Coordinates of C-alpha atoms in Angstrom, one line a residue:
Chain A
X273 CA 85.4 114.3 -82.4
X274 CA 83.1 113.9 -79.6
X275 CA 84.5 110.2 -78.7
X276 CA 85.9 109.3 -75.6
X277 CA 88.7 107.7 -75.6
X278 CA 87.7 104.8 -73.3
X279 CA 85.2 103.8 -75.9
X280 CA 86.0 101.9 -79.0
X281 CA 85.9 103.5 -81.7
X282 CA 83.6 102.5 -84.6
X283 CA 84.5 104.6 -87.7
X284 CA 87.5 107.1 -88.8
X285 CA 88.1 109.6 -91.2
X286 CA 91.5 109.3 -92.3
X287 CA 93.8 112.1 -94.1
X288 CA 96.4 111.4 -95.7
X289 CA 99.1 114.5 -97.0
X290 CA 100.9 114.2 -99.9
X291 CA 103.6 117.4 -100.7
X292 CA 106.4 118.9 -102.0
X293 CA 109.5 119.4 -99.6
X294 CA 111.1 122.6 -100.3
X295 CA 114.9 123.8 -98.7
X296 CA 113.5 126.1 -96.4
X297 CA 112.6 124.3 -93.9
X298 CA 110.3 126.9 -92.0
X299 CA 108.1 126.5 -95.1
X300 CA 107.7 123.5 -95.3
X301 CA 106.4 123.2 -91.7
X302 CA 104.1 125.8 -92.6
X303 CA 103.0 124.3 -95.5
X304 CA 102.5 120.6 -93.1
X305 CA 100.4 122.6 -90.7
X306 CA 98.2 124.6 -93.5
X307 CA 97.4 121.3 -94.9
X308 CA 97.1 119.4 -91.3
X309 CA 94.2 122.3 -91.0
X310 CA 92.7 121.7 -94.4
X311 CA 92.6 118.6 -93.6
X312 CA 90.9 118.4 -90.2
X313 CA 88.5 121.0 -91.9
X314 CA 87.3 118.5 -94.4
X315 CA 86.6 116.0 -91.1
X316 CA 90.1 114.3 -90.9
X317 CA 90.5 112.4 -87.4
X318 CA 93.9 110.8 -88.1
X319 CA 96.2 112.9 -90.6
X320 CA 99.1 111.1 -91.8
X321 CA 102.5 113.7 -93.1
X322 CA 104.8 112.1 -95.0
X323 CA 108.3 111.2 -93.4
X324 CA 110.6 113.5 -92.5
X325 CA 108.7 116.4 -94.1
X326 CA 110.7 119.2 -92.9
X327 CA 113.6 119.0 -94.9
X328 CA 113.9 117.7 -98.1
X329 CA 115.5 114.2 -98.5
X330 CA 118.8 114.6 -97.5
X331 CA 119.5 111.2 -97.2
X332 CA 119.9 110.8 -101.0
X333 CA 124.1 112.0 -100.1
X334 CA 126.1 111.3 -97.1
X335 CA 127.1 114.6 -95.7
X336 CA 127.8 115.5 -91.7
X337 CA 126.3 118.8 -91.9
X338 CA 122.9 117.2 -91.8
X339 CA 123.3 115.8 -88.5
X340 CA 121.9 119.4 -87.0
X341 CA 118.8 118.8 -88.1
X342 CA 118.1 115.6 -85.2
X343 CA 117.2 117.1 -82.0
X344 CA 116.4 115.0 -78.9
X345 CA 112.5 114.1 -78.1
X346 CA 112.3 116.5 -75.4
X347 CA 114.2 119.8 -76.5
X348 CA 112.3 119.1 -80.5
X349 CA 112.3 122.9 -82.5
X350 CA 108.9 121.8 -83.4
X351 CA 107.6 118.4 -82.3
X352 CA 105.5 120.0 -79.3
X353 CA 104.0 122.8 -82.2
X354 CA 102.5 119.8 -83.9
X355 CA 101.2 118.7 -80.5
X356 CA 99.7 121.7 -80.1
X357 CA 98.0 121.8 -83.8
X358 CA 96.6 118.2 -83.1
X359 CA 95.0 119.5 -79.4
X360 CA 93.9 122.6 -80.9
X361 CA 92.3 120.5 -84.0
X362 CA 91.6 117.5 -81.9
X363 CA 93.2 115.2 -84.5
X364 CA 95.4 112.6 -84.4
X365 CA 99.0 113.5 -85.5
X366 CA 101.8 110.7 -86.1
X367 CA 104.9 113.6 -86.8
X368 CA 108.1 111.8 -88.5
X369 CA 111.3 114.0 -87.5
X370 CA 114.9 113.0 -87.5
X371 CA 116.0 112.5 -83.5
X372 CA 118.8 112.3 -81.2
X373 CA 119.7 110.5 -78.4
X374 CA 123.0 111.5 -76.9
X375 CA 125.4 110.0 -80.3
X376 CA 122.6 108.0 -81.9
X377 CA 120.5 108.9 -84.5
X378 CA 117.5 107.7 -85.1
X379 CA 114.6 107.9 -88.0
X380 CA 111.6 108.3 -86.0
X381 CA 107.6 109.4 -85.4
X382 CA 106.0 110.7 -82.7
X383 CA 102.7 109.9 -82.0
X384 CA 99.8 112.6 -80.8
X385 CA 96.8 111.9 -79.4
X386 CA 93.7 113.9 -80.4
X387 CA 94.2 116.3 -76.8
X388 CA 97.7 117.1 -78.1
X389 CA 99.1 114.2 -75.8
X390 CA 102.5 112.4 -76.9
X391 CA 101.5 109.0 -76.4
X392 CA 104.8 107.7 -77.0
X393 CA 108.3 107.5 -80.2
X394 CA 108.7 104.8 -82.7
X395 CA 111.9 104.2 -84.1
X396 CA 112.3 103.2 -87.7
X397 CA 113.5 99.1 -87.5
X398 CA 114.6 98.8 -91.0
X399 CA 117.2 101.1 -92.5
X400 CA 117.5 100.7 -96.3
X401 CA 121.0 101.7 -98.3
X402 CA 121.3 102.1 -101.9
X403 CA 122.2 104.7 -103.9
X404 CA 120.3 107.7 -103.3
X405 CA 118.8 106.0 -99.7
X406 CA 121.3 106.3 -97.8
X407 CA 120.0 105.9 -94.4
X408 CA 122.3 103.6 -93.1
X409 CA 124.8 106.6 -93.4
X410 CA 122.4 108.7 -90.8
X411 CA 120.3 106.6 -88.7
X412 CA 120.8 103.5 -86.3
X413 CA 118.2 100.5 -86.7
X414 CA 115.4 101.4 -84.3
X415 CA 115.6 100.0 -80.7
X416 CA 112.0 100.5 -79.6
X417 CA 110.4 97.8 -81.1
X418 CA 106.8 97.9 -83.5
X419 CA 104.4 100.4 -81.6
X420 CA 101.0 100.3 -81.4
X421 CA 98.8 103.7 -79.7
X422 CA 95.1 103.4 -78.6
X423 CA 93.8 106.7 -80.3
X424 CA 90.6 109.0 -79.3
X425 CA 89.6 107.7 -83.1
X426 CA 91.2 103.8 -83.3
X427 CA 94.1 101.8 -82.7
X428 CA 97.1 102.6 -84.8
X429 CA 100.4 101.2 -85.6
X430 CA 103.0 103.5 -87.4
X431 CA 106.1 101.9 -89.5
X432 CA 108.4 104.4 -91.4
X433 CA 108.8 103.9 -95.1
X434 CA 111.4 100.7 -95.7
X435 CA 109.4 99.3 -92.7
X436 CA 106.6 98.8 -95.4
X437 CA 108.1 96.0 -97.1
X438 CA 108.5 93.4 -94.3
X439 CA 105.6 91.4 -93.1
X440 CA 107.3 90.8 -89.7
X441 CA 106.6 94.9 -89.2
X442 CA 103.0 94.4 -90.5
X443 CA 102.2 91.4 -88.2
X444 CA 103.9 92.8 -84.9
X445 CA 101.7 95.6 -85.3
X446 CA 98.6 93.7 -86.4
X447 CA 99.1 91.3 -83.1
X448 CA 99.1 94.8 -81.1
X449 CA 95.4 94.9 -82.2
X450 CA 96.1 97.7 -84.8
X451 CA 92.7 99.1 -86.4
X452 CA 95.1 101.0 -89.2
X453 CA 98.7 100.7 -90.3
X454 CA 100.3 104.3 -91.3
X455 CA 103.4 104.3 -93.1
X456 CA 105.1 108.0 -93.5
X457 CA 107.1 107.7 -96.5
X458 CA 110.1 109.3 -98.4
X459 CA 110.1 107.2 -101.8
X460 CA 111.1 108.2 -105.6
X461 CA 112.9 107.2 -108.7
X462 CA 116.1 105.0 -108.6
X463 CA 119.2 107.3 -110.1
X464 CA 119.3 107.0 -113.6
X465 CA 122.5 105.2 -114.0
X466 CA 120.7 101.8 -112.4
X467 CA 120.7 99.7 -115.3
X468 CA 117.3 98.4 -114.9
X469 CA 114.0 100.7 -112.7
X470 CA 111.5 98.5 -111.5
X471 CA 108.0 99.2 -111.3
X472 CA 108.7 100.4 -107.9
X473 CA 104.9 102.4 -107.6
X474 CA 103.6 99.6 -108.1
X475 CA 105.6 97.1 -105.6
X476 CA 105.7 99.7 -102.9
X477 CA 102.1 99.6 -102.7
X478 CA 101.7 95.8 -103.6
X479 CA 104.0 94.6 -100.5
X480 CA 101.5 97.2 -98.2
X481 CA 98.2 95.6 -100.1
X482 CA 99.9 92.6 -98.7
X483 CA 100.0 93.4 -95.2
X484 CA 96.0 94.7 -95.5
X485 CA 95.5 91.3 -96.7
X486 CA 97.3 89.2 -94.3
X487 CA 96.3 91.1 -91.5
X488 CA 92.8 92.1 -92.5
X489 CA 94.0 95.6 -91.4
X490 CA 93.2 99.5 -93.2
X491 CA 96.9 100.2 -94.4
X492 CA 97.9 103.9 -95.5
X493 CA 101.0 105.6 -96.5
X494 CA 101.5 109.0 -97.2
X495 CA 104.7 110.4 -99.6
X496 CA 105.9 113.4 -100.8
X497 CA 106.1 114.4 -104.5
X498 CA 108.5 116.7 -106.9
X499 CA 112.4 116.8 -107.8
X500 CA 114.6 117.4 -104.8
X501 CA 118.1 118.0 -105.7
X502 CA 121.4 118.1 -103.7
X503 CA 124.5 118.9 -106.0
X504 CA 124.7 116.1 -108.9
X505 CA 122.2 113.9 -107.3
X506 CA 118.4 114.3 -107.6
X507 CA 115.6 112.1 -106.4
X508 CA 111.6 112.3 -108.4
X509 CA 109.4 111.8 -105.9
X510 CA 106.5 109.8 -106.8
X511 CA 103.3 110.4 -104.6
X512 CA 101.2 107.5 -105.3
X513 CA 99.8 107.9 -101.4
X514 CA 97.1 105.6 -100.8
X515 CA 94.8 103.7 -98.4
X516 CA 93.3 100.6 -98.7
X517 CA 90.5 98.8 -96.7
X518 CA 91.6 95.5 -94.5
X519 CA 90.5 93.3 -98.1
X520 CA 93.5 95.1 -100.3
X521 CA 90.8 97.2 -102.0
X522 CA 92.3 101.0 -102.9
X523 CA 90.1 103.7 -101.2
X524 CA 92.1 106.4 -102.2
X525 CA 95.6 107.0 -104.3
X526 CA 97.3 110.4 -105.2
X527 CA 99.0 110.9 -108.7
X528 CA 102.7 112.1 -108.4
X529 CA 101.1 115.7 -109.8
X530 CA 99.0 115.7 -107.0
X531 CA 99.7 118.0 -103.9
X532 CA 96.9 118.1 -101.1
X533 CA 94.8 115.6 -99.5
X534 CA 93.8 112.3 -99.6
X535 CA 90.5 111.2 -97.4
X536 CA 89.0 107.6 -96.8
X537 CA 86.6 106.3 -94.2
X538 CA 87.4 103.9 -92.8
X539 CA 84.6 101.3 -90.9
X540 CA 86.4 100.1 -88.2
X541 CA 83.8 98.0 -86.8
X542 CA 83.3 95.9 -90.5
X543 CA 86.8 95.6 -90.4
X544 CA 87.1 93.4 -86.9
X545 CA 84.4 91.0 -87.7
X546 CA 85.7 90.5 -91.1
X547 CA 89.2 89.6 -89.6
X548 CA 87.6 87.5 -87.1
X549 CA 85.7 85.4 -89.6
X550 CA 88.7 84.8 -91.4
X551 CA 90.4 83.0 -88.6
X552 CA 94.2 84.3 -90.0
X553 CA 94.6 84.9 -85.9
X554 CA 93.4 81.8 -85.1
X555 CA 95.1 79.3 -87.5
X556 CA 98.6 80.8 -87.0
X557 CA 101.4 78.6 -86.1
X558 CA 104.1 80.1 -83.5
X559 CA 105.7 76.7 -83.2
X560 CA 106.3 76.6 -86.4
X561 CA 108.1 80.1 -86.8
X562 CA 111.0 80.0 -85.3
X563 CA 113.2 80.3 -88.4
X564 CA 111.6 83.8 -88.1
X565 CA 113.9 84.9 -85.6
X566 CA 116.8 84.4 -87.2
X567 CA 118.6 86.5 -90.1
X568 CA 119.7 83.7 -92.3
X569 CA 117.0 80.9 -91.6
X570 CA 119.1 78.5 -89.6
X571 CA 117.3 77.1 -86.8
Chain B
X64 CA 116.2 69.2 -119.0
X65 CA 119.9 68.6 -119.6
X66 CA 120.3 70.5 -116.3
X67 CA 122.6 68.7 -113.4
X68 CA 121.4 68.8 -109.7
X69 CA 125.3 69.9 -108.9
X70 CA 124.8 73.3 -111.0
X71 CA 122.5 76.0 -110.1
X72 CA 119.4 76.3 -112.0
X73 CA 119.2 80.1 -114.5
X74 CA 115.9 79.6 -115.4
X75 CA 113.2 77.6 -115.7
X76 CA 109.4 76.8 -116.9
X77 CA 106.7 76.8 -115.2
X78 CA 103.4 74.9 -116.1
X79 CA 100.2 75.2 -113.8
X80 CA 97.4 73.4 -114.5
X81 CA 94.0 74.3 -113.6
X82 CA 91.7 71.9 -114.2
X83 CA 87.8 70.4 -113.2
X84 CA 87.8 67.8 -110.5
X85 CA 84.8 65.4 -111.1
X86 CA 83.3 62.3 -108.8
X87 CA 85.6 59.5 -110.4
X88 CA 89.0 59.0 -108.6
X89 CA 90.2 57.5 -111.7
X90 CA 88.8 59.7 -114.4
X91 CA 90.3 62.7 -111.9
X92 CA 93.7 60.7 -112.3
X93 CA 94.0 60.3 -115.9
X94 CA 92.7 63.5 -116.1
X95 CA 95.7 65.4 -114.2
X96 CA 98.4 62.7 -116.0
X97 CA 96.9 63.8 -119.4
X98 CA 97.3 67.6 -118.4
X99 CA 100.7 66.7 -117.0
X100 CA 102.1 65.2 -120.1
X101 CA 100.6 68.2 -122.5
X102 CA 102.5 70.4 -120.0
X103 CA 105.6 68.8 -120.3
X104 CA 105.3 68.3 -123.9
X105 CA 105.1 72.2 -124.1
X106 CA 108.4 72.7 -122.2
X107 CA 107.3 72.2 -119.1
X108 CA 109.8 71.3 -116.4
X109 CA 107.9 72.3 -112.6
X110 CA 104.1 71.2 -112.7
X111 CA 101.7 72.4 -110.4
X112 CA 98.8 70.1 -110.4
X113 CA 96.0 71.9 -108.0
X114 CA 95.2 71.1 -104.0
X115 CA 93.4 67.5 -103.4
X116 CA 93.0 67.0 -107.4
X117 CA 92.3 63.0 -107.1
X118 CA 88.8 64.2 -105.6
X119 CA 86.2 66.9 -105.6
X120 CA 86.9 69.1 -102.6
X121 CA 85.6 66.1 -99.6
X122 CA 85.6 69.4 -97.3
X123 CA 82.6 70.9 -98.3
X124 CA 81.0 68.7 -96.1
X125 CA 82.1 66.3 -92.6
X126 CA 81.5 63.0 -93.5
X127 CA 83.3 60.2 -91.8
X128 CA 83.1 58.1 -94.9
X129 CA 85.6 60.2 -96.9
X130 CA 88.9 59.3 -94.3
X131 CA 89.1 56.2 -96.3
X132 CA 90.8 58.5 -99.0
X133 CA 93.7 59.2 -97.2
X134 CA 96.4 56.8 -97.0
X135 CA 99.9 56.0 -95.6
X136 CA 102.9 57.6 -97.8
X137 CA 104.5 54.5 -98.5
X138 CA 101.4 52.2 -99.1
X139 CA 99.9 54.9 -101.6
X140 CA 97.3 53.8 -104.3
X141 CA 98.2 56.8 -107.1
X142 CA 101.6 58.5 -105.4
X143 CA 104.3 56.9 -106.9
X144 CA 102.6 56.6 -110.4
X145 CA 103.2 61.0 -110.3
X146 CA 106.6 60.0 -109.4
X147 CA 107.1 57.8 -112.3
X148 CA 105.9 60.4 -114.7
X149 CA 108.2 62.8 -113.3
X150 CA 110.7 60.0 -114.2
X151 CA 109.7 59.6 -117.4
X152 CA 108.8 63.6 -118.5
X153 CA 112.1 65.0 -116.8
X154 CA 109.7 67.0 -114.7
X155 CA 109.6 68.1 -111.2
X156 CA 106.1 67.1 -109.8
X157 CA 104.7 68.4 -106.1
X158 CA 101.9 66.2 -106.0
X159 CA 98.8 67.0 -103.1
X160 CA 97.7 64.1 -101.5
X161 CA 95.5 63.1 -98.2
X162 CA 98.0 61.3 -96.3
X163 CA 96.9 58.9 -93.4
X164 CA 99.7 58.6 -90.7
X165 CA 98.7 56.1 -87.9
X166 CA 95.1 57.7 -86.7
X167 CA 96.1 60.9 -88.0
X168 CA 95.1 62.7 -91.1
X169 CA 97.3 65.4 -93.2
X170 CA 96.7 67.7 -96.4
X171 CA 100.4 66.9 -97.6
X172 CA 102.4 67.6 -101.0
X173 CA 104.7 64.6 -101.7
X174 CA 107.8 66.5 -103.9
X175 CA 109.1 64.6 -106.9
X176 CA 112.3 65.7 -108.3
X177 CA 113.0 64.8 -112.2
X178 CA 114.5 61.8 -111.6
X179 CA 111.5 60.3 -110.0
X180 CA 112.7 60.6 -107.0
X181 CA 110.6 61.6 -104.0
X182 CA 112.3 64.5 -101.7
X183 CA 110.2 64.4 -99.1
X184 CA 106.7 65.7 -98.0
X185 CA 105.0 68.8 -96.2
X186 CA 101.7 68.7 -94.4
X187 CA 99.7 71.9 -94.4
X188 CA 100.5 73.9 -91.5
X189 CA 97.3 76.3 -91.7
X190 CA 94.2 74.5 -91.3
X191 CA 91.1 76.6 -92.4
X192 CA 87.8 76.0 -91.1
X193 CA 84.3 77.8 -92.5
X194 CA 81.4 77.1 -94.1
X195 CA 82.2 74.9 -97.0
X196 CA 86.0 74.8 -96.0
X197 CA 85.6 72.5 -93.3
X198 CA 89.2 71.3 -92.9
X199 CA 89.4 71.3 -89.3
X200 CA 87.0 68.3 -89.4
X201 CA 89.6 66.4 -91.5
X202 CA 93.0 67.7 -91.1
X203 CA 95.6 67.9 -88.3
X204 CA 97.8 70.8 -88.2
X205 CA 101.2 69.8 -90.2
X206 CA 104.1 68.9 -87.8
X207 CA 106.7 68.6 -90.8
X208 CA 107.2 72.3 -90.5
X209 CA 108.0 74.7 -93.9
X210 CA 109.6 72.9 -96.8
X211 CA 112.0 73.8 -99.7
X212 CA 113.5 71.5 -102.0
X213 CA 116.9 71.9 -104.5
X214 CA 115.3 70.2 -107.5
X215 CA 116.9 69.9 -110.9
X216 CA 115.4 73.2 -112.1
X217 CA 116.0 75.1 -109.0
X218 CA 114.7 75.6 -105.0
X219 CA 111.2 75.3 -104.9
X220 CA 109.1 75.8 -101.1
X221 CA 105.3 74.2 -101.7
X222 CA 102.9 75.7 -99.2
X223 CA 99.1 74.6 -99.4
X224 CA 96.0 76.7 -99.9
X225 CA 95.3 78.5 -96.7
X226 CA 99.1 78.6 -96.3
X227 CA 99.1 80.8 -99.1
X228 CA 97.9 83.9 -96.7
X229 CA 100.3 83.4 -94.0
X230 CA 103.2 85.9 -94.6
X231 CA 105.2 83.6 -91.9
X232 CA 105.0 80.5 -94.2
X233 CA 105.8 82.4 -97.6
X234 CA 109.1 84.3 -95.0
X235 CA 109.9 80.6 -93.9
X236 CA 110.7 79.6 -97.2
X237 CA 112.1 82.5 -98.6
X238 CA 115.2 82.2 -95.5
X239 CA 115.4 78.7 -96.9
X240 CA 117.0 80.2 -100.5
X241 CA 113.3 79.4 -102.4
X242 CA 113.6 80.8 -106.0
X243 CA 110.2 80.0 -106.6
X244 CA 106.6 79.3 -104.1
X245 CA 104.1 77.1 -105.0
X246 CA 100.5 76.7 -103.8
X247 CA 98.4 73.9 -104.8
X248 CA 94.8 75.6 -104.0
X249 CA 91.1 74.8 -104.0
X250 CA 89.1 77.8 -103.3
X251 CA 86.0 79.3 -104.8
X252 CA 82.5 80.7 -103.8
X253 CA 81.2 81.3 -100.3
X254 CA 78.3 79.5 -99.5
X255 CA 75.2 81.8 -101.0
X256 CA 74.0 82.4 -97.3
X257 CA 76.7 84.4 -96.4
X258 CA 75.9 88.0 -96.1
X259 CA 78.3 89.9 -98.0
X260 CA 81.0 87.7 -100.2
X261 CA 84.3 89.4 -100.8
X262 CA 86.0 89.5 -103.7
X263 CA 88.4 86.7 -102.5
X264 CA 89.5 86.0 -106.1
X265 CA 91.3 89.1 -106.1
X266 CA 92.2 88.8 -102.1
X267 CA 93.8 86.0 -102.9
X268 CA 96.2 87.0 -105.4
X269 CA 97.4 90.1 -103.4
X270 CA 98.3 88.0 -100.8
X271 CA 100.4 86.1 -103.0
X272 CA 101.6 89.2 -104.7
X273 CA 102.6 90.6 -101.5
X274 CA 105.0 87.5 -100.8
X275 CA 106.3 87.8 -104.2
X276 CA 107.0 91.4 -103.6
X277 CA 108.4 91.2 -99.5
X278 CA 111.2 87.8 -100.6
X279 CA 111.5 89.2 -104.0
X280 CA 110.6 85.7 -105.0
X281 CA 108.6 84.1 -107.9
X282 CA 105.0 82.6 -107.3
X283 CA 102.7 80.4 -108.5
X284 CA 99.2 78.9 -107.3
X285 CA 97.0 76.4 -109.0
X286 CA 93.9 76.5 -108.8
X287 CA 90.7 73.8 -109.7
X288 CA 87.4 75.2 -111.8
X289 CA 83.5 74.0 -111.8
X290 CA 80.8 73.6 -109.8
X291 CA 81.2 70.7 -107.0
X292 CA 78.3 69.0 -105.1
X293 CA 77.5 67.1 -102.2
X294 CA 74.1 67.1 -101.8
X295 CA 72.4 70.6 -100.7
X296 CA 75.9 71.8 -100.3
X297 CA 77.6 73.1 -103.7
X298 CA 80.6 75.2 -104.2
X299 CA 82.3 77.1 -107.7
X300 CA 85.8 76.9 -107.5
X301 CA 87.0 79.9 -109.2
X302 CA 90.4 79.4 -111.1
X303 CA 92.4 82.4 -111.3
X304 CA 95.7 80.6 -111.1
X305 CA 98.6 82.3 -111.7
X306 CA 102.5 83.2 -111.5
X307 CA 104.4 86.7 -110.9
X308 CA 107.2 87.6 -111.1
X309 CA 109.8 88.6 -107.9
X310 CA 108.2 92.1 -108.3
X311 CA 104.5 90.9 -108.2
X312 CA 104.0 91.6 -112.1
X313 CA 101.6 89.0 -113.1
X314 CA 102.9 86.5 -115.6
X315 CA 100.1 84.1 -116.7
X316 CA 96.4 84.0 -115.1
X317 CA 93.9 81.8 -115.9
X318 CA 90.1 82.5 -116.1
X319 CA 87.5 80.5 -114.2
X320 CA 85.9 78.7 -117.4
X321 CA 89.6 77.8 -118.6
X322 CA 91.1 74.1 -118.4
X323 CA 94.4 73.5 -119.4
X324 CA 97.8 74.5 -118.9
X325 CA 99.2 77.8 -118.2
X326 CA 103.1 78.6 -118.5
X327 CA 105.7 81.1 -117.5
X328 CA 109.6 81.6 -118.3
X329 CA 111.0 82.6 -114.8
X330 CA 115.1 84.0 -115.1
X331 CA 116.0 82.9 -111.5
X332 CA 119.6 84.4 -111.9
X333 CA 118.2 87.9 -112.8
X334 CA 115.6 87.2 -109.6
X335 CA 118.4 86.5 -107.2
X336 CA 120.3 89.5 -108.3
X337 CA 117.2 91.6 -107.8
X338 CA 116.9 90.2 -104.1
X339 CA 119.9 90.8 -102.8
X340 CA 120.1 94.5 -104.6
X341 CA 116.7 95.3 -102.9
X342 CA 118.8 94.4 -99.2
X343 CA 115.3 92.5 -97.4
X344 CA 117.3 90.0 -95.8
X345 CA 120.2 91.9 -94.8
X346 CA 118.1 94.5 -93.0
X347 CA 115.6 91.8 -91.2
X348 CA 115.8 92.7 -87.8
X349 CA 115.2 88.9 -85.8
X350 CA 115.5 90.8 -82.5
X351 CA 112.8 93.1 -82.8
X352 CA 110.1 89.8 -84.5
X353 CA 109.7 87.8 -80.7
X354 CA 106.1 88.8 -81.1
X355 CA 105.4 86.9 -84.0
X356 CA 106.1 83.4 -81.8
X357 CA 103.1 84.1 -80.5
X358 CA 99.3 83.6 -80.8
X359 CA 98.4 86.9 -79.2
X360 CA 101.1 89.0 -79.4
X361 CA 102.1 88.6 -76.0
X362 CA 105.8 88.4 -75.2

């Protein structure tokens, strides 16, 4: 913690949180803040919370009541408090939370720097719908574009959960210079009338083990466990928070029992001349991408 | 094989072969025509033969002597003999080749439908260059740009080796409608000088895995075996190819002192349905990915 932030930093101890999300929300930010302070106890620089841990889900039904809970940047019930945790513990604190903007809604995370600064909002880019996700009910698609922060411990680039399954996300960050990717995440069982459940554990954190790969980047993601219930529908959170080094190899993964912390250490420095040497950023071909930029491939 | 081009392919069989490239052109030849046949024979109807088969991997080493294996498309010694066994098996055939065009050299795929007929050709796009992968020396960077193809037994995109880690390229083809992603490959051991060797075996397959999972598309790679030398230089290709499924659940894999055919029984109807469900490609967001037409990020 004694880095300066105008050097580069070399190593990081990373935290991941995975928890339950009960209906009172005051609890639950308690709980988030006990756990942000066992975590930076046990030497956590950069403590990832899951998304929009607060409240439980609510996305998983499509009601107008739950509109309260978004609250502009500026006048945030308790975005500044976790400023203050991450000054006071001298960590660095990406905070999801549900925001408004005059009428617009968006999914988004703050970003604090390890003196409690707010070095700047990221807005969710990709809004999933499906039964029991129904974010495209609540949230427009993010305008701010993929965000990158140089932190007192590393630079970090922070996607929010369906984010985590498109490489475009992955790379925009990675061509930022991104030391770490950090995914907040709100992910659990399909309902149980879908005819067939994939493996979705497993893909979830196969399409991030992707982006370490491509990108030779540390990619984490931290999610919150247990049944959450609203009425007829209920959603099974499944943990399975994990890092993995910039090779795809798992440093750490949390069982869906598992409430508490997740560390890894993470060798920054190993990491940048391994993606050097393997010349991904050099052998790219823009002129060749353009098909990219378009929804259905038609160039 | 009673399939019309007109009607839309509901499945299909895959056959990689992973075979042992030695120093006769010929003997490598009859070698990948035998394995070809014995794949078709077993149901076969899309072959992968591996990267470069007709010779051990030239790119160990920068010898000037070896451009006089490349050759023009239309004047080629062994091309349109792998078109005439697609002819005769009922087989779609990519077939790797070192095309010569004018005074410039290519690492190209020539596609051959079931019919025989050619479709048309891609040129590697990502050129690697390290020790004992010294493509640069050989290779220009493909100009034909990303390439899918509607074959008898459904749309198939063929990227090359070092293609096979560029999320861009697998994306490309994906937007194009591929059911399927093929990679002939040659890769294997780090030159014994190199400090620490990654386990790029398994590095390699989660790349893969992670296009599978982000187009919700099947993928295959084929891979050569053995040891190859060129004087002091030697290099142990390691095998390990394999096809998943749209989810990344691995379907066939085969191990590095295995020659022979691997298949897999891909249900392309039951993948599309999955893709579309999962909603990637409706919630792309093209606006937000101007970075990505860059080298540096820059826009």
């Amino acid at each position: 913690m004694s880095q300066a932030t105008n050097q580069v930093a070399q190593t990081m101890r990373l935290a991941l949180i995975q928890m339950q999300v009960g209906t009172d929300m005051l609890a639950n930010l308690a709980k988030a803040k006990t756990l942000v302070r066992q975590a930076a106890a046990a030497g956590g620089q950069v403590i990832l919370l899951p998304e929009l841990f607060a409240q439980q889900y609510f996305c998983q039904v499509e009601r107008e009541e739950f509109f309260h809970w978004a609250h502009p940047v500026e006048q945030h019930p308790f975005l500044e408090d976790f400023g203050h945790l991450a000054a006071e513990l001298g960590v660095v604190l990406p905070v999801s939370f549900f925001e408004r903007s005059g009428p617009v809604y968006y999914n988004s995370v703050a970003m604090f720097d390890a003196d409690g600064s707010r070095l700047g909002v990221y807005r969710k880019s990709h809004i999933p719908d499906g039964p029991g996700y129904e974010e495209k009910y609540y949230f427009a698609p993010g305008d701010s574009g993929f965000k990158t922060w140089s932190t007192r411990f590393g630079r970090i680039g922070v996607g929010i959960c369906w984010d985590q399954w498109f490489p475009e996300c992955a790379r925009a960050m990675a061509l930022q210079g991104a030391d770490l990717l950090l995914y907040p995440t709100a992910i659990g069982s399909e309902p149980a009338d879908q005819v067939s459940t994939p493996n979705t554990p497993a893909m979830w954190q196969r399409a991030m083990i992707g982006h370490a790969v491509h990108n030779a980047v540390y990619v984490a993601a931290a999610n919150r466990i247990g049944v959450e219930r609203f009425d007829a529908s209920s959603c099974t959170f499944y943990g399975h928070s994990f890092a993995t080094d910039y090779r795809g190899e798992m440093l750490c993964e949390g069982q869906p029992s598992f409430e508490g912390i997740l560390h890894a250490d993470l060798d920054l420095a190993a990491a940048r001349e391994f993606r050097a040497g393997m010349g991904f950023f050099r052998d790219r071909r823009p002129g060749l991408y353009q098909a990219l930029l378009t929804l259905d491939g038609q160039v």
